[in-house]
Short mmCIF file of C-alpha atoms and ligand atoms in Angstrom, two decimals:
data_model
loop_
_atom_site.label_atom_id
_atom_site.label_comp_id
_atom_site.label_asym_id
_atom_site.label_seq_id
_atom_site.Cartn_x
_atom_site.Cartn_y
_atom_site.Cartn_z
CA MET A 1 36.08 -24.67 27.48
CA PHE A 2 35.81 -28.42 27.88
CA PRO A 3 33.35 -29.92 28.65
CA LEU A 4 31.10 -26.97 27.78
CA GLN A 5 31.69 -27.23 24.04
CA ARG A 6 31.05 -30.73 22.72
CA PRO A 7 30.75 -30.65 18.89
CA ARG A 8 29.79 -34.33 18.96
CA ARG A 9 26.32 -33.32 20.25
CA LEU A 10 25.48 -32.15 16.75
CA ARG A 11 26.66 -35.37 15.15
CA LYS A 12 24.69 -37.71 17.34
CA ASN A 13 22.43 -39.22 14.71
CA GLU A 14 21.58 -38.99 11.04
CA VAL A 15 18.64 -36.65 11.62
CA ILE A 16 20.72 -33.89 13.17
CA ARG A 17 23.57 -34.53 10.75
CA GLU A 18 21.23 -34.13 7.83
CA MET A 19 19.75 -30.93 9.31
CA LEU A 20 23.19 -29.38 9.59
CA ARG A 21 24.73 -30.62 6.35
CA GLU A 22 26.43 -27.65 4.70
CA THR A 23 26.81 -29.02 1.19
CA ARG A 24 24.29 -31.10 -0.74
CA LEU A 25 24.60 -32.63 -4.14
CA VAL A 26 21.68 -32.81 -6.55
CA PRO A 27 21.64 -34.49 -9.98
CA SER A 28 21.34 -31.10 -11.70
CA ASP A 29 24.83 -30.23 -10.38
CA PHE A 30 26.28 -32.67 -12.87
CA ILE A 31 27.26 -32.25 -16.49
CA TYR A 32 27.57 -35.66 -18.11
CA PRO A 33 30.35 -36.06 -20.74
CA LEU A 34 29.58 -38.21 -23.80
CA PHE A 35 31.82 -39.54 -26.57
CA VAL A 36 30.06 -39.69 -29.92
CA VAL A 37 31.33 -41.82 -32.83
CA GLU A 38 30.14 -42.58 -36.37
CA GLY A 39 27.90 -45.53 -37.17
CA LYS A 40 24.67 -47.05 -35.90
CA GLY A 41 24.07 -49.20 -32.87
CA VAL A 42 27.67 -48.68 -31.76
CA ARG A 43 28.41 -48.87 -28.03
CA LYS A 44 32.08 -49.55 -27.57
CA ASP A 45 33.71 -49.99 -24.16
CA ILE A 46 36.46 -47.61 -23.15
CA SER A 47 38.72 -50.03 -21.32
CA SER A 48 40.31 -47.51 -18.95
CA MET A 49 36.92 -45.95 -18.09
CA PRO A 50 34.53 -48.75 -17.10
CA GLY A 51 30.92 -47.63 -17.53
CA CYS A 52 31.81 -45.10 -20.27
CA TYR A 53 31.39 -45.78 -23.96
CA GLN A 54 32.04 -44.46 -27.42
CA GLU A 55 28.51 -44.32 -28.80
CA SER A 56 26.96 -43.64 -32.16
CA VAL A 57 24.35 -40.89 -32.35
CA ASP A 58 21.38 -43.27 -31.86
CA GLU A 59 22.96 -44.86 -28.77
CA THR A 60 23.92 -41.43 -27.45
CA VAL A 61 20.27 -40.41 -27.61
CA LYS A 62 19.28 -43.48 -25.54
CA ASN A 63 21.94 -42.64 -22.99
CA VAL A 64 20.74 -39.02 -22.85
CA LYS A 65 17.16 -40.18 -22.23
CA GLU A 66 18.28 -42.34 -19.35
CA ALA A 67 20.39 -39.53 -17.88
CA PHE A 68 17.44 -37.13 -18.14
CA SER A 69 15.15 -39.58 -16.35
CA LEU A 70 17.69 -39.67 -13.50
CA GLY A 71 17.49 -35.89 -13.11
CA ILE A 72 20.63 -34.97 -15.03
CA ARG A 73 19.92 -31.82 -16.97
CA SER A 74 23.08 -31.30 -18.99
CA VAL A 75 25.53 -33.18 -21.17
CA ILE A 76 28.80 -32.15 -22.80
CA LEU A 77 29.57 -33.69 -26.16
CA PHE A 78 32.93 -34.84 -27.51
CA GLY A 79 33.01 -35.91 -31.16
CA ILE A 80 35.31 -38.58 -32.52
CA PRO A 81 35.25 -38.47 -36.32
CA ASP A 82 36.34 -41.37 -38.55
CA VAL A 83 38.57 -39.12 -40.61
CA LYS A 84 41.05 -36.71 -39.07
CA ASP A 85 43.24 -34.18 -40.85
CA GLU A 86 45.85 -31.50 -40.18
CA LYS A 87 43.29 -28.74 -39.67
CA GLY A 88 40.62 -30.75 -37.86
CA SER A 89 37.98 -30.05 -40.53
CA GLY A 90 35.48 -32.42 -38.89
CA ALA A 91 35.19 -29.98 -36.01
CA TYR A 92 33.48 -27.26 -38.05
CA ASP A 93 31.67 -29.44 -40.59
CA GLY A 94 27.97 -28.48 -40.50
CA ASN A 95 27.17 -32.17 -40.77
CA GLY A 96 29.94 -33.35 -38.44
CA ILE A 97 29.50 -35.90 -35.70
CA VAL A 98 28.79 -33.45 -32.88
CA GLN A 99 26.51 -31.32 -35.04
CA ARG A 100 24.39 -34.41 -35.86
CA ALA A 101 24.39 -35.52 -32.23
CA ILE A 102 23.14 -32.09 -31.09
CA ARG A 103 20.22 -32.22 -33.53
CA ALA A 104 19.29 -35.78 -32.59
CA ILE A 105 19.37 -35.04 -28.85
CA LYS A 106 17.38 -31.85 -29.26
CA ASP A 107 14.80 -33.75 -31.34
CA SER A 108 14.15 -36.42 -28.75
CA VAL A 109 15.06 -34.81 -25.41
CA PRO A 110 14.56 -31.08 -26.04
CA ASP A 111 14.97 -30.13 -22.38
CA MET A 112 18.39 -31.68 -22.03
CA TYR A 113 20.85 -28.78 -21.98
CA VAL A 114 23.48 -29.55 -24.59
CA ILE A 115 26.98 -28.17 -24.13
CA THR A 116 29.71 -28.81 -26.67
CA ASP A 117 33.42 -29.10 -26.09
CA VAL A 118 35.10 -26.75 -28.54
CA CYS A 119 38.57 -28.06 -29.36
CA LEU A 120 40.46 -29.50 -32.28
CA CYS A 121 42.41 -32.36 -30.69
CA GLU A 122 39.78 -35.02 -31.41
CA TYR A 123 39.72 -33.93 -35.06
CA THR A 124 43.37 -33.39 -35.93
CA SER A 125 45.62 -36.10 -37.34
CA HIS A 126 48.45 -34.99 -35.01
CA GLY A 127 46.18 -34.87 -31.92
CA HIS A 128 47.11 -31.33 -30.89
CA CYS A 129 44.48 -28.77 -29.92
CA GLY A 130 45.37 -26.44 -32.77
CA VAL A 131 47.10 -25.74 -36.05
CA VAL A 132 50.66 -27.09 -36.07
CA GLU A 133 53.54 -25.59 -38.01
CA HIS A 134 57.16 -26.70 -37.61
CA GLY A 135 56.20 -28.63 -34.50
CA GLU A 136 54.57 -25.62 -32.86
CA VAL A 137 50.90 -25.06 -32.04
CA LEU A 138 49.99 -21.68 -33.53
CA ASN A 139 47.66 -19.52 -31.48
CA ASP A 140 45.86 -17.10 -33.78
CA PRO A 141 45.20 -19.42 -36.76
CA THR A 142 43.81 -21.91 -34.23
CA VAL A 143 41.45 -19.31 -32.77
CA GLU A 144 39.96 -18.78 -36.24
CA LEU A 145 39.12 -22.46 -36.52
CA LEU A 146 37.74 -22.62 -32.99
CA VAL A 147 35.42 -19.73 -33.84
CA ARG A 148 34.14 -21.70 -36.85
CA GLU A 149 33.64 -24.76 -34.66
CA ALA A 150 31.74 -22.87 -31.95
CA LEU A 151 29.52 -21.19 -34.56
CA SER A 152 28.73 -24.46 -36.22
CA HIS A 153 27.76 -26.01 -32.85
CA ALA A 154 25.52 -23.02 -32.15
CA LYS A 155 23.90 -23.32 -35.57
CA ALA A 156 23.22 -26.99 -34.94
CA GLY A 157 21.35 -26.07 -31.76
CA ALA A 158 23.87 -26.28 -28.91
CA ASP A 159 22.74 -24.50 -25.74
CA MET A 160 26.25 -23.56 -24.62
CA VAL A 161 29.80 -23.84 -25.97
CA ALA A 162 32.84 -24.75 -23.91
CA PRO A 163 36.27 -24.00 -25.43
CA SER A 164 38.85 -26.37 -23.92
CA ASP A 165 41.90 -25.62 -26.08
CA MET A 166 43.65 -22.97 -23.92
CA MET A 167 44.58 -20.71 -26.84
CA ASP A 168 44.89 -17.05 -25.86
CA GLY A 169 42.01 -14.82 -26.88
CA ARG A 170 39.63 -17.53 -27.98
CA VAL A 171 36.84 -16.67 -25.55
CA GLY A 172 36.65 -13.09 -26.84
CA ALA A 173 36.79 -14.19 -30.46
CA ILE A 174 34.06 -16.80 -29.95
CA ARG A 175 31.87 -14.35 -28.01
CA GLU A 176 32.14 -11.74 -30.74
CA ALA A 177 31.37 -14.19 -33.53
CA LEU A 178 28.38 -15.66 -31.67
CA ASP A 179 27.00 -12.16 -31.13
CA GLU A 180 27.50 -11.19 -34.77
CA GLU A 181 25.74 -14.31 -36.00
CA GLY A 182 22.66 -13.86 -33.84
CA HIS A 183 23.66 -16.18 -30.99
CA SER A 184 24.08 -13.56 -28.30
CA ASN A 185 22.07 -15.72 -25.87
CA ILE A 186 24.43 -18.68 -26.06
CA PRO A 187 26.75 -18.67 -23.04
CA VAL A 188 30.44 -19.53 -23.14
CA MET A 189 31.77 -21.79 -20.41
CA SER A 190 35.52 -21.50 -20.67
CA TYR A 191 38.01 -24.09 -19.57
CA ALA A 192 39.78 -21.16 -17.93
CA ALA A 193 42.27 -22.78 -15.57
CA LYS A 194 43.11 -25.98 -17.38
CA TYR A 195 46.31 -27.67 -16.33
CA ALA A 196 48.65 -29.89 -18.35
CA SER A 197 47.64 -32.91 -16.33
CA ALA A 198 48.51 -36.59 -16.37
CA PHE A 199 44.95 -37.19 -15.14
CA TYR A 200 43.70 -36.84 -18.74
CA GLY A 201 45.29 -40.16 -19.75
CA PRO A 202 42.12 -42.29 -20.03
CA PHE A 203 40.24 -39.51 -21.86
CA ARG A 204 42.80 -39.63 -24.61
CA GLU A 205 41.98 -43.29 -25.17
CA ALA A 206 38.27 -42.41 -25.13
CA ALA A 207 38.61 -39.47 -27.52
CA GLU A 208 41.50 -40.91 -29.53
CA SER A 209 43.26 -37.58 -29.05
CA THR A 210 46.74 -38.41 -27.79
CA PRO A 211 49.24 -35.95 -29.33
CA GLN A 212 51.39 -37.74 -31.89
CA PHE A 213 54.45 -35.74 -30.83
CA GLY A 214 55.32 -33.61 -27.82
CA ASP A 215 52.76 -32.69 -25.17
CA ARG A 216 50.32 -29.89 -24.33
CA ARG A 217 52.54 -27.96 -21.93
CA SER A 218 52.97 -24.99 -24.25
CA TYR A 219 49.25 -24.21 -23.98
CA GLN A 220 47.85 -25.86 -20.85
CA MET A 221 48.90 -24.54 -17.42
CA ASP A 222 51.83 -25.71 -15.34
CA PRO A 223 50.44 -27.73 -12.37
CA PRO A 224 52.52 -25.98 -9.68
CA ASN A 225 51.00 -22.57 -10.51
CA ARG A 226 48.27 -21.05 -8.40
CA ARG A 227 48.30 -17.29 -8.98
CA GLU A 228 48.40 -17.83 -12.72
CA ALA A 229 44.95 -19.45 -12.49
CA ILE A 230 43.52 -16.17 -11.21
CA ARG A 231 45.05 -14.38 -14.17
CA GLU A 232 43.73 -16.92 -16.69
CA VAL A 233 40.23 -16.70 -15.23
CA ALA A 234 40.31 -12.88 -15.10
CA LEU A 235 41.26 -12.76 -18.78
CA ASP A 236 38.45 -15.10 -19.80
CA ILE A 237 35.94 -13.05 -17.82
CA GLU A 238 37.17 -9.84 -19.49
CA GLU A 239 36.66 -11.59 -22.81
CA GLY A 240 33.07 -12.46 -21.97
CA ALA A 241 33.06 -15.91 -20.35
CA ASP A 242 29.81 -16.70 -18.52
CA ILE A 243 31.06 -19.67 -16.49
CA VAL A 244 34.68 -20.43 -15.69
CA MET A 245 36.03 -23.92 -15.26
CA VAL A 246 38.87 -25.41 -13.28
CA LYS A 247 40.28 -28.68 -14.56
CA PRO A 248 41.14 -31.24 -13.17
CA ALA A 249 39.13 -31.04 -9.95
CA LEU A 250 40.39 -33.22 -7.12
CA ALA A 251 44.07 -32.34 -7.23
CA TYR A 252 43.06 -28.68 -7.76
CA LEU A 253 40.54 -28.01 -4.99
CA ASP A 254 42.67 -25.06 -3.85
CA ILE A 255 42.28 -23.51 -7.28
CA ILE A 256 38.50 -24.03 -7.25
CA SER A 257 38.34 -22.38 -3.85
CA ASP A 258 40.53 -19.45 -4.95
CA ILE A 259 38.45 -18.82 -8.07
CA LYS A 260 35.20 -19.03 -6.14
CA GLY A 261 36.49 -16.43 -3.69
CA ALA A 262 37.99 -14.09 -6.25
CA PHE A 263 35.15 -13.85 -8.80
CA ASP A 264 31.38 -13.74 -8.74
CA LEU A 265 30.72 -15.88 -11.80
CA PRO A 266 29.54 -19.49 -11.57
CA VAL A 267 32.44 -21.93 -11.28
CA ALA A 268 32.53 -25.35 -12.92
CA ALA A 269 35.03 -28.10 -12.16
CA TYR A 270 35.95 -31.07 -14.33
CA ASN A 271 36.27 -34.32 -12.40
CA VAL A 272 38.44 -35.77 -15.17
CA SER A 273 38.94 -39.21 -16.62
CA GLY A 274 41.95 -40.19 -14.48
CA GLU A 275 40.08 -39.23 -11.32
CA TYR A 276 37.22 -41.46 -12.43
CA SER A 277 39.40 -44.38 -13.49
CA MET A 278 41.33 -44.46 -10.21
CA VAL A 279 38.14 -44.78 -8.19
CA LYS A 280 36.75 -47.42 -10.54
CA ALA A 281 39.98 -49.43 -10.49
CA ALA A 282 40.43 -49.38 -6.73
CA GLY A 283 36.73 -50.18 -6.33
CA ARG A 284 37.03 -53.21 -8.60
CA LEU A 285 40.03 -54.44 -6.65
CA GLY A 286 37.99 -54.15 -3.48
CA TRP A 287 40.49 -51.68 -2.03
CA ILE A 288 37.97 -48.90 -1.47
CA ASP A 289 34.20 -48.56 -1.22
CA GLU A 290 33.65 -47.18 -4.70
CA GLU A 291 30.25 -45.64 -4.05
CA ARG A 292 31.28 -43.82 -0.91
CA VAL A 293 34.53 -42.56 -2.43
CA MET A 294 32.60 -41.33 -5.46
CA MET A 295 30.10 -39.37 -3.35
CA GLU A 296 32.78 -37.99 -1.04
CA SER A 297 34.87 -36.83 -4.00
CA LEU A 298 31.92 -35.12 -5.66
CA VAL A 299 30.77 -33.38 -2.50
CA SER A 300 34.32 -32.18 -1.86
CA ILE A 301 34.40 -30.55 -5.30
CA LYS A 302 31.15 -28.74 -4.53
CA ARG A 303 32.30 -27.83 -1.02
CA ALA A 304 35.47 -26.30 -2.49
CA GLY A 305 33.26 -23.95 -4.52
CA ALA A 306 32.13 -25.61 -7.72
CA ASP A 307 28.57 -24.78 -8.80
CA LEU A 308 28.70 -27.39 -11.55
CA ILE A 309 30.65 -30.63 -11.83
CA LEU A 310 31.52 -32.28 -15.12
CA THR A 311 31.74 -35.94 -14.20
CA TYR A 312 31.62 -39.41 -15.70
CA PHE A 313 29.98 -40.45 -12.43
CA ALA A 314 26.89 -38.36 -13.25
CA LYS A 315 24.50 -41.30 -13.69
CA ASP A 316 25.99 -43.42 -10.88
CA ALA A 317 25.84 -40.51 -8.46
CA ALA A 318 22.33 -39.49 -9.54
CA LYS A 319 21.16 -43.05 -8.81
CA VAL A 320 22.56 -42.80 -5.29
CA LEU A 321 20.96 -39.37 -4.74
CA ASN A 322 17.59 -40.57 -6.03
CA ARG A 323 17.22 -43.51 -3.65
C1 LIG B 401 40.24 -31.51 -25.12
C2 LIG B 401 39.88 -32.03 -23.78
C3 LIG B 401 40.59 -32.90 -22.94
C4 LIG B 401 39.76 -33.17 -21.86
C5 LIG B 401 38.60 -32.43 -22.04
N1 LIG B 401 38.70 -31.70 -23.23
C6 LIG B 401 41.87 -33.59 -23.12
C7 LIG B 401 43.15 -32.88 -23.13
O1 LIG B 401 43.24 -31.68 -22.93
O2 LIG B 401 44.11 -33.58 -23.43
C8 LIG B 401 40.09 -34.09 -20.73
C9 LIG B 401 38.93 -34.66 -20.02
C10 LIG B 401 39.24 -35.81 -19.12
O3 LIG B 401 40.38 -36.24 -18.90
O4 LIG B 401 38.26 -36.35 -18.62
N2 LIG B 401 41.24 -30.59 -25.18
#
């Protein structure tokens, strides 16, 4: 062939490169995660996640306005209540922290699409994602509480709910309850293939949700497993999921690609806290070009097959895309 085929011809300058670019990011690809705490005027640094904060409802609203002006169209809310208990009551309290945040955001930025993380770990005193008995996380009693949580988010005005607990059968139970209560138009984005990952470390500082004993391996997936992800996603789709998520993203691009190929539903990927913190840390040390690594990571997640990316970089990346 050589020298007939010279692929470099099509990389000669930025004009032709831009014409032939196969994957493009836009700010509306991103879902921006927010940590909401009690109080007023609170904006507390999360030390392992520079640029991310625990914010009270009023500060959250300001942040949401800024994100919207940058072209970000969706946020996902995590609530951190002052009081936690065995059953995570704050999660399904009609006047809980997330419920109030939803109302405040919808009041001032009605077009921001508000997704809520449906899980108990931020609300339980033991930090597990469900009801614990004799050191074990019980599946079915947990599902009942998750259903109450999802319903209470929907009642408060959430646009979409996203169960992240990995209990069996929760997508179906939530779907059925939403339909019964008149919320048949609220989609469920399930954390379908969620792995028991060490990349969640910084999030647990942010959400104050580190398990007080044991770990999450009895409910989250085993990182070496690939075929099992297909099975988890298939089950969630049978149960009525509208969007399926793979989490984490960067160490799981093969899984994103598999899911994209195997199903015809939209795929989301969660570029998790540890993935964010590593880029920030190396950037601060001057070991990498933070901005370029950020954009390359995000485009790789989309190239692998993600239609939506949950990322703490949402605002930073939107700023780059807007200039
Ligand atoms: C709650 C939840 C977690 C994350 C999202 N939802 C933590 C966990 O499962 O321990 C992690 C997000 C991140 O690391 O950015 N179950």
